[in-house]
PDB file of C-alpha atoms in Angstrom:
ATOM      1  CA  UNK A  71     160.219 171.235 102.577  1.00 47.00           C
ATOM      2  CA  UNK A  72     162.742 170.998 105.566  1.00 52.00           C
ATOM      3  CA  UNK A  73     165.430 169.195 103.729  1.00 58.00           C
ATOM      4  CA  UNK A  74     167.880 171.089 101.830  1.00 64.00           C
ATOM      5  CA  UNK A  75     170.911 169.035 100.991  1.00 81.00           C
ATOM      6  CA  UNK A  76     173.279 166.399 102.409  1.00 91.00           C
ATOM      7  CA  UNK A  77     175.736 167.570 105.181  1.00 93.00           C
ATOM      8  CA  UNK A  78     179.405 166.189 104.852  1.00 92.00           C
ATOM      9  CA  UNK A  79     178.564 164.136 108.185  1.00 92.00           C
ATOM     10  CA  UNK A  80     175.873 162.362 105.946  1.00 94.00           C
ATOM     11  CA  UNK A  81     173.053 163.907 107.456  1.00 96.00           C
ATOM     12  CA  UNK A  82     169.866 165.516 105.686  1.00 95.00           C
ATOM     13  CA  UNK A  83     168.868 168.856 107.064  1.00 93.00           C
ATOM     14  CA  UNK A  84     170.120 172.647 107.754  1.00 93.00           C
ATOM     15  CA  UNK A  85     173.297 172.894 109.839  1.00 94.00           C
ATOM     16  CA  UNK A  86     171.227 175.061 111.885  1.00 95.00           C
ATOM     17  CA  UNK A  87     168.535 172.301 112.772  1.00 95.00           C
ATOM     18  CA  UNK A  88     171.779 169.971 113.440  1.00 96.00           C
ATOM     19  CA  UNK A  89     173.183 172.285 116.092  1.00 97.00           C
ATOM     20  CA  UNK A  90     169.983 172.792 117.541  1.00 97.00           C
ATOM     21  CA  UNK A  91     169.393 169.106 117.900  1.00 98.00           C
ATOM     22  CA  UNK A  92     172.916 168.830 119.224  1.00 97.00           C
ATOM     23  CA  UNK A  93     172.311 171.159 122.026  1.00 97.00           C
ATOM     24  CA  UNK A  94     168.476 170.317 122.760  1.00 97.00           C
ATOM     25  CA  UNK A  95     167.694 169.324 126.619  1.00 97.00           C
ATOM     26  CA  UNK A  96     165.771 166.581 125.451  1.00 98.00           C
ATOM     27  CA  UNK A  97     164.961 165.502 121.709  1.00 98.00           C
ATOM     28  CA  UNK A  98     162.574 162.624 120.177  1.00 98.00           C
ATOM     29  CA  UNK A  99     163.861 160.157 117.214  1.00 98.00           C
ATOM     30  CA  UNK A 100     161.128 158.343 114.900  1.00 98.00           C
ATOM     31  CA  UNK A 101     163.424 155.187 114.660  1.00 98.00           C
ATOM     32  CA  UNK A 102     162.588 152.850 111.405  1.00 98.00           C
ATOM     33  CA  UNK A 103     164.496 150.059 110.222  1.00 98.00           C
ATOM     34  CA  UNK A 104     164.396 147.181 107.315  1.00 98.00           C
ATOM     35  CA  UNK A 105     161.472 148.398 105.524  1.00 98.00           C
ATOM     36  CA  UNK A 106     162.732 145.968 102.715  1.00 97.00           C
ATOM     37  CA  UNK A 107     160.553 147.895  99.502  1.00 95.00           C
ATOM     38  CA  UNK A 108     157.931 148.294 101.668  1.00 94.00           C
ATOM     39  CA  UNK A 109     157.222 152.098 100.642  1.00 92.00           C
ATOM     40  CA  UNK A 110     153.465 152.576 102.084  1.00 94.00           C
ATOM     41  CA  UNK A 111     154.103 151.502 105.338  1.00 95.00           C
ATOM     42  CA  UNK A 112     156.986 153.972 105.862  1.00 96.00           C
ATOM     43  CA  UNK A 113     155.240 156.916 104.771  1.00 96.00           C
ATOM     44  CA  UNK A 114     152.210 156.181 106.690  1.00 96.00           C
ATOM     45  CA  UNK A 115     154.753 155.972 110.049  1.00 97.00           C
ATOM     46  CA  UNK A 116     156.039 158.973 108.924  1.00 97.00           C
ATOM     47  CA  UNK A 117     152.722 161.173 108.167  1.00 96.00           C
ATOM     48  CA  UNK A 118     151.726 160.161 111.597  1.00 97.00           C
ATOM     49  CA  UNK A 119     154.558 160.546 113.952  1.00 98.00           C
ATOM     50  CA  UNK A 120     157.256 162.434 112.056  1.00 97.00           C
ATOM     51  CA  UNK A 121     155.597 165.886 113.270  1.00 96.00           C
ATOM     52  CA  UNK A 122     156.017 164.086 116.651  1.00 97.00           C
ATOM     53  CA  UNK A 123     159.562 164.242 115.959  1.00 98.00           C
ATOM     54  CA  UNK A 124     163.102 166.288 116.328  1.00 98.00           C
ATOM     55  CA  UNK A 125     164.939 163.578 114.184  1.00 98.00           C
ATOM     56  CA  UNK A 126     164.271 160.473 111.568  1.00 98.00           C
ATOM     57  CA  UNK A 127     166.534 157.467 111.832  1.00 98.00           C
ATOM     58  CA  UNK A 128     166.524 154.883 109.441  1.00 98.00           C
ATOM     59  CA  UNK A 129     168.809 152.305 110.016  1.00 98.00           C
ATOM     60  CA  UNK A 130     168.608 150.536 106.881  1.00 97.00           C
ATOM     61  CA  UNK A 131     167.454 147.887 104.028  1.00 98.00           C
ATOM     62  CA  UNK A 132     165.100 150.201 102.500  1.00 97.00           C
ATOM     63  CA  UNK A 133     167.028 153.495 101.484  1.00 97.00           C
ATOM     64  CA  UNK A 134     164.837 153.627  98.067  1.00 96.00           C
ATOM     65  CA  UNK A 135     162.095 153.572 100.058  1.00 97.00           C
ATOM     66  CA  UNK A 136     163.170 156.842 102.587  1.00 97.00           C
ATOM     67  CA  UNK A 137     164.526 158.580  99.340  1.00 95.00           C
ATOM     68  CA  UNK A 138     160.985 157.708  97.325  1.00 94.00           C
ATOM     69  CA  UNK A 139     159.249 159.531 100.422  1.00 95.00           C
ATOM     70  CA  UNK A 140     161.959 162.948 100.040  1.00 93.00           C
ATOM     71  CA  UNK A 141     161.299 162.738  96.787  1.00 92.00           C
ATOM     72  CA  UNK A 142     157.254 163.054  97.442  1.00 92.00           C
ATOM     73  CA  UNK A 143     157.544 165.687  99.498  1.00 91.00           C
ATOM     74  CA  UNK A 144     158.429 167.970  96.984  1.00 89.00           C
ATOM     75  CA  UNK A 145     155.272 167.650  95.698  1.00 90.00           C
ATOM     76  CA  UNK A 146     152.998 166.563  98.387  1.00 90.00           C
ATOM     77  CA  UNK A 147     152.386 168.801 101.485  1.00 91.00           C
ATOM     78  CA  UNK A 148     151.301 166.300 103.949  1.00 92.00           C
ATOM     79  CA  UNK A 149     154.576 164.460 103.710  1.00 92.00           C
ATOM     80  CA  UNK A 150     156.497 167.422 103.438  1.00 92.00           C
ATOM     81  CA  UNK A 151     155.127 168.980 106.525  1.00 94.00           C
ATOM     82  CA  UNK A 152     155.533 165.483 108.469  1.00 96.00           C
ATOM     83  CA  UNK A 153     159.256 164.890 107.887  1.00 96.00           C
ATOM     84  CA  UNK A 154     161.760 166.063 110.487  1.00 97.00           C
ATOM     85  CA  UNK A 155     163.958 168.793 110.152  1.00 95.00           C
ATOM     86  CA  UNK A 156     166.941 166.180 110.834  1.00 97.00           C
ATOM     87  CA  UNK A 157     167.411 162.693 108.944  1.00 97.00           C
ATOM     88  CA  UNK A 158     170.010 160.233 109.583  1.00 98.00           C
ATOM     89  CA  UNK A 159     170.358 157.287 107.620  1.00 98.00           C
ATOM     90  CA  UNK A 160     172.488 154.515 106.885  1.00 98.00           C
ATOM     91  CA  UNK A 161     173.059 151.381 104.668  1.00 98.00           C
ATOM     92  CA  UNK A 162     172.052 148.015 105.031  1.00 97.00           C
ATOM     93  CA  UNK A 163     173.351 145.139 103.612  1.00 97.00           C
ATOM     94  CA  UNK A 164     171.127 144.883 101.032  1.00 96.00           C
ATOM     95  CA  UNK A 165     171.485 148.889  99.736  1.00 95.00           C
ATOM     96  CA  UNK A 166     174.025 150.484  97.910  1.00 93.00           C
ATOM     97  CA  UNK A 167     176.504 153.156  98.802  1.00 93.00           C
ATOM     98  CA  UNK A 168     175.356 155.696  96.341  1.00 92.00           C
ATOM     99  CA  UNK A 169     171.503 155.825  95.479  1.00 91.00           C
ATOM    100  CA  UNK A 170     170.353 158.980  93.100  1.00 87.00           C
ATOM    101  CA  UNK A 171     167.112 161.162  93.465  1.00 85.00           C
ATOM    102  CA  UNK A 172     165.609 163.983  91.153  1.00 81.00           C
ATOM    103  CA  UNK A 173     166.736 166.247  93.963  1.00 78.00           C
ATOM    104  CA  UNK A 174     170.217 165.038  94.243  1.00 73.00           C
ATOM    105  CA  UNK A 175     172.036 163.747  91.752  1.00 70.00           C
ATOM    106  CA  UNK A 176     174.056 161.641  93.740  1.00 87.00           C
ATOM    107  CA  UNK A 177     172.960 160.772  97.936  1.00 93.00           C
ATOM    108  CA  UNK A 178     176.186 158.886  99.464  1.00 95.00           C
ATOM    109  CA  UNK A 179     174.690 156.405 101.793  1.00 97.00           C
ATOM    110  CA  UNK A 180     176.980 155.727 104.553  1.00 97.00           C
ATOM    111  CA  UNK A 181     177.918 152.495 106.742  1.00 97.00           C
ATOM    112  CA  UNK A 182     177.798 154.482 109.943  1.00 98.00           C
ATOM    113  CA  UNK A 183     176.685 157.684 111.283  1.00 97.00           C
ATOM    114  CA  UNK A 184     177.518 159.500 114.645  1.00 98.00           C
ATOM    115  CA  UNK A 185     174.515 161.250 115.685  1.00 98.00           C
ATOM    116  CA  UNK A 186     174.843 164.241 118.332  1.00 98.00           C
ATOM    117  CA  UNK A 187     171.701 164.318 120.475  1.00 98.00           C
ATOM    118  CA  UNK A 188     171.141 166.565 123.226  1.00 97.00           C
ATOM    119  CA  UNK A 189     175.105 166.813 124.251  1.00 96.00           C
ATOM    120  CA  UNK A 190     174.959 162.777 123.483  1.00 97.00           C
ATOM    121  CA  UNK A 191     176.441 160.687 120.936  1.00 98.00           C
ATOM    122  CA  UNK A 192     174.658 158.181 119.115  1.00 98.00           C
ATOM    123  CA  UNK A 193     175.791 155.303 116.379  1.00 98.00           C
ATOM    124  CA  UNK A 194     173.465 154.844 113.735  1.00 98.00           C
ATOM    125  CA  UNK A 195     174.834 151.536 112.085  1.00 98.00           C
ATOM    126  CA  UNK A 196     172.382 148.530 110.275  1.00 98.00           C
ATOM    127  CA  UNK A 197     174.585 146.156 112.293  1.00 97.00           C
ATOM    128  CA  UNK A 198     175.729 143.363 110.168  1.00 97.00           C
ATOM    129  CA  UNK A 199     179.015 144.174 110.788  1.00 97.00           C
ATOM    130  CA  UNK A 200     178.843 144.314 114.314  1.00 97.00           C
ATOM    131  CA  UNK A 201     176.863 140.746 113.683  1.00 96.00           C
ATOM    132  CA  UNK A 202     173.999 141.798 115.726  1.00 97.00           C
ATOM    133  CA  UNK A 203     172.528 138.069 115.263  1.00 94.00           C
ATOM    134  CA  UNK A 204     174.349 136.600 118.075  1.00 94.00           C
ATOM    135  CA  UNK A 205     174.944 139.670 120.638  1.00 95.00           C
ATOM    136  CA  UNK A 206     175.145 143.263 120.867  1.00 96.00           C
ATOM    137  CA  UNK A 207     179.108 142.880 122.007  1.00 96.00           C
ATOM    138  CA  UNK A 208     180.586 144.008 119.244  1.00 97.00           C
ATOM    139  CA  UNK A 209     178.009 146.595 118.408  1.00 98.00           C
ATOM    140  CA  UNK A 210     178.515 147.979 122.085  1.00 97.00           C
ATOM    141  CA  UNK A 211     182.259 147.639 121.676  1.00 97.00           C
ATOM    142  CA  UNK A 212     182.311 149.954 118.233  1.00 98.00           C
ATOM    143  CA  UNK A 213     180.672 152.707 120.118  1.00 98.00           C
ATOM    144  CA  UNK A 214     182.128 153.060 122.988  1.00 98.00           C
ATOM    145  CA  UNK A 215     185.259 153.515 120.186  1.00 98.00           C
ATOM    146  CA  UNK A 216     183.129 156.185 118.388  1.00 98.00           C
ATOM    147  CA  UNK A 217     182.472 158.108 121.950  1.00 98.00           C
ATOM    148  CA  UNK A 218     178.981 156.848 121.399  1.00 98.00           C
ATOM    149  CA  UNK A 219     177.161 156.346 124.439  1.00 98.00           C
ATOM    150  CA  UNK A 220     174.287 154.475 122.520  1.00 98.00           C
ATOM    151  CA  UNK A 221     174.109 152.805 119.254  1.00 98.00           C
ATOM    152  CA  UNK A 222     170.248 152.615 117.160  1.00 98.00           C
ATOM    153  CA  UNK A 223     170.532 149.671 114.914  1.00 98.00           C
ATOM    154  CA  UNK A 224     168.816 147.067 112.454  1.00 98.00           C
ATOM    155  CA  UNK A 225     169.055 143.952 110.795  1.00 98.00           C
ATOM    156  CA  UNK A 226     167.475 141.293 112.949  1.00 97.00           C
ATOM    157  CA  UNK A 227     163.745 142.675 112.217  1.00 97.00           C
ATOM    158  CA  UNK A 228     163.421 142.314 115.716  1.00 97.00           C
ATOM    159  CA  UNK A 229     162.525 144.954 118.256  1.00 98.00           C
ATOM    160  CA  UNK A 230     165.180 145.433 121.529  1.00 97.00           C
ATOM    161  CA  UNK A 231     166.122 147.175 123.815  1.00 96.00           C
ATOM    162  CA  UNK A 232     169.137 147.201 126.437  1.00 94.00           C
ATOM    163  CA  UNK A 233     171.359 148.865 128.433  1.00 92.00           C
ATOM    164  CA  UNK A 234     174.717 147.547 129.153  1.00 88.00           C
ATOM    165  CA  UNK A 235     177.980 149.378 128.777  1.00 90.00           C
ATOM    166  CA  UNK A 236     175.652 151.451 125.986  1.00 96.00           C
ATOM    167  CA  UNK A 237     172.075 151.841 125.516  1.00 98.00           C
ATOM    168  CA  UNK A 238     171.465 149.836 122.414  1.00 98.00           C
ATOM    169  CA  UNK A 239     167.951 150.433 120.494  1.00 98.00           C
ATOM    170  CA  UNK A 240     166.744 147.922 117.331  1.00 98.00           C
ATOM    171  CA  UNK A 241     163.257 149.228 116.451  1.00 98.00           C
ATOM    172  CA  UNK A 242     162.622 145.905 114.750  1.00 98.00           C
ATOM    173  CA  UNK A 243     161.368 145.946 111.257  1.00 98.00           C
ATOM    174  CA  UNK A 244     158.410 147.821 109.723  1.00 98.00           C
ATOM    175  CA  UNK A 245     157.730 145.034 107.358  1.00 96.00           C
ATOM    176  CA  UNK A 246     159.025 141.716 107.350  1.00 96.00           C
ATOM    177  CA  UNK A 247     159.081 140.782 111.390  1.00 96.00           C
ATOM    178  CA  UNK A 248     161.051 138.404 112.647  1.00 96.00           C
ATOM    179  CA  UNK A 249     161.130 135.754 115.832  1.00 93.00           C
ATOM    180  CA  UNK A 250     157.329 136.079 116.286  1.00 93.00           C
ATOM    181  CA  UNK A 251     157.668 139.853 116.856  1.00 96.00           C
ATOM    182  CA  UNK A 252     155.270 142.340 114.920  1.00 96.00           C
ATOM    183  CA  UNK A 253     155.770 145.030 112.250  1.00 97.00           C
ATOM    184  CA  UNK A 254     157.535 147.661 114.644  1.00 98.00           C
ATOM    185  CA  UNK A 255     159.217 150.930 114.818  1.00 98.00           C
ATOM    186  CA  UNK A 256     160.405 153.079 117.866  1.00 98.00           C
ATOM    187  CA  UNK A 257     160.062 156.122 119.351  1.00 98.00           C
ATOM    188  CA  UNK A 258     163.095 157.653 121.242  1.00 98.00           C
ATOM    189  CA  UNK A 259     163.325 160.370 123.935  1.00 98.00           C
ATOM    190  CA  UNK A 260     166.948 161.353 124.846  1.00 98.00           C
ATOM    191  CA  UNK A 261     168.011 163.561 127.830  1.00 96.00           C
ATOM    192  CA  UNK A 262     170.931 164.586 129.511  1.00 90.00           C
ATOM    193  CA  UNK A 263     171.251 161.151 131.472  1.00 91.00           C
ATOM    194  CA  UNK A 264     168.437 158.806 129.897  1.00 95.00           C
ATOM    195  CA  UNK A 265     167.166 157.488 126.888  1.00 97.00           C
ATOM    196  CA  UNK A 266     162.974 156.234 126.864  1.00 97.00           C
ATOM    197  CA  UNK A 267     161.741 154.527 124.103  1.00 98.00           C
ATOM    198  CA  UNK A 268     158.723 153.460 123.270  1.00 98.00           C
ATOM    199  CA  UNK A 269     157.865 150.889 120.884  1.00 98.00           C
ATOM    200  CA  UNK A 270     154.599 150.610 118.313  1.00 98.00           C
ATOM    201  CA  UNK A 271     153.527 147.735 116.330  1.00 98.00           C
ATOM    202  CA  UNK A 272     152.173 147.977 113.261  1.00 96.00           C
ATOM    203  CA  UNK A 273     148.858 146.152 112.277  1.00 93.00           C
ATOM    204  CA  UNK A 274     147.502 146.903 108.563  1.00 83.00           C
ATOM    205  CA  UNK A 275     143.644 146.233 108.083  1.00 73.00           C
ATOM    206  CA  UNK A 276     141.331 148.546 106.075  1.00 75.00           C
ATOM    207  CA  UNK A 277     143.536 151.214 107.787  1.00 82.00           C
ATOM    208  CA  UNK A 278     147.263 150.878 109.390  1.00 87.00           C
ATOM    209  CA  UNK A 279     147.048 151.331 113.486  1.00 94.00           C
ATOM    210  CA  UNK A 280     149.886 151.643 115.882  1.00 96.00           C
ATOM    211  CA  UNK A 281     149.862 150.198 118.999  1.00 96.00           C
ATOM    212  CA  UNK A 282     152.380 150.603 121.822  1.00 96.00           C
ATOM    213  CA  UNK A 283     154.245 147.416 123.312  1.00 96.00           C
ATOM    214  CA  UNK A 284     156.988 146.237 125.120  1.00 93.00           C
ATOM    215  CA  UNK A 285     159.529 143.958 123.143  1.00 92.00           C
ATOM    216  CA  UNK A 286     160.386 140.201 124.480  1.00 82.00           C
ATOM    217  CA  UNK A 287     163.951 139.773 125.516  1.00 75.00           C
ATOM    218  CA  UNK A 288     166.050 138.906 121.833  1.00 70.00           C
ATOM    219  CA  UNK A 289     168.960 138.038 123.957  1.00 62.00           C
ATOM    220  CA  UNK A 290     169.060 135.298 126.989  1.00 49.00           C
TER     221      UNK A 290
END
């Protein structure tokens, strides 16, 4: 089990792991959002992709799903070995700011969080306060004001990427897609001067399958 406790900055993980992520030359983030109670699909994603990631980023609306998986990791080795060493999570508009768990009586769920990866600051937020249904303008302005060069967010349930004044990534929803998009998440490679995402669609049949795809533009 990698997760020890919640750090003062809101992250889960050992300080050594958080420092290593900040200083790494490159790192991979498993980006998920908006599970809305679908614990099983979020668990499948983490089991299949967690070991390939240096950090799990959860952008809100389903915080209890994430905490349930962390609780399960104390009991089930398959989940424990799949959880990345660092977990970043924020509060969605359907989440609470404090969550009780069996491993910690009071988990604080921040509205915004700054994650440093490969010496670059990334704003993690749900996006409802930045009105991301209409554009990423306010999101980008907020990121710049917090000395961030990128933002990972959710809320729209539509996968999206753009590189305007800052790099913006929405992994989509793992359970309730909108605008004819599939259920989805993203693996984001971060380097000293680049962001390289791969989006995956989620198909549930007898088994869950994950297929790389490129999202259609959300803003025109």
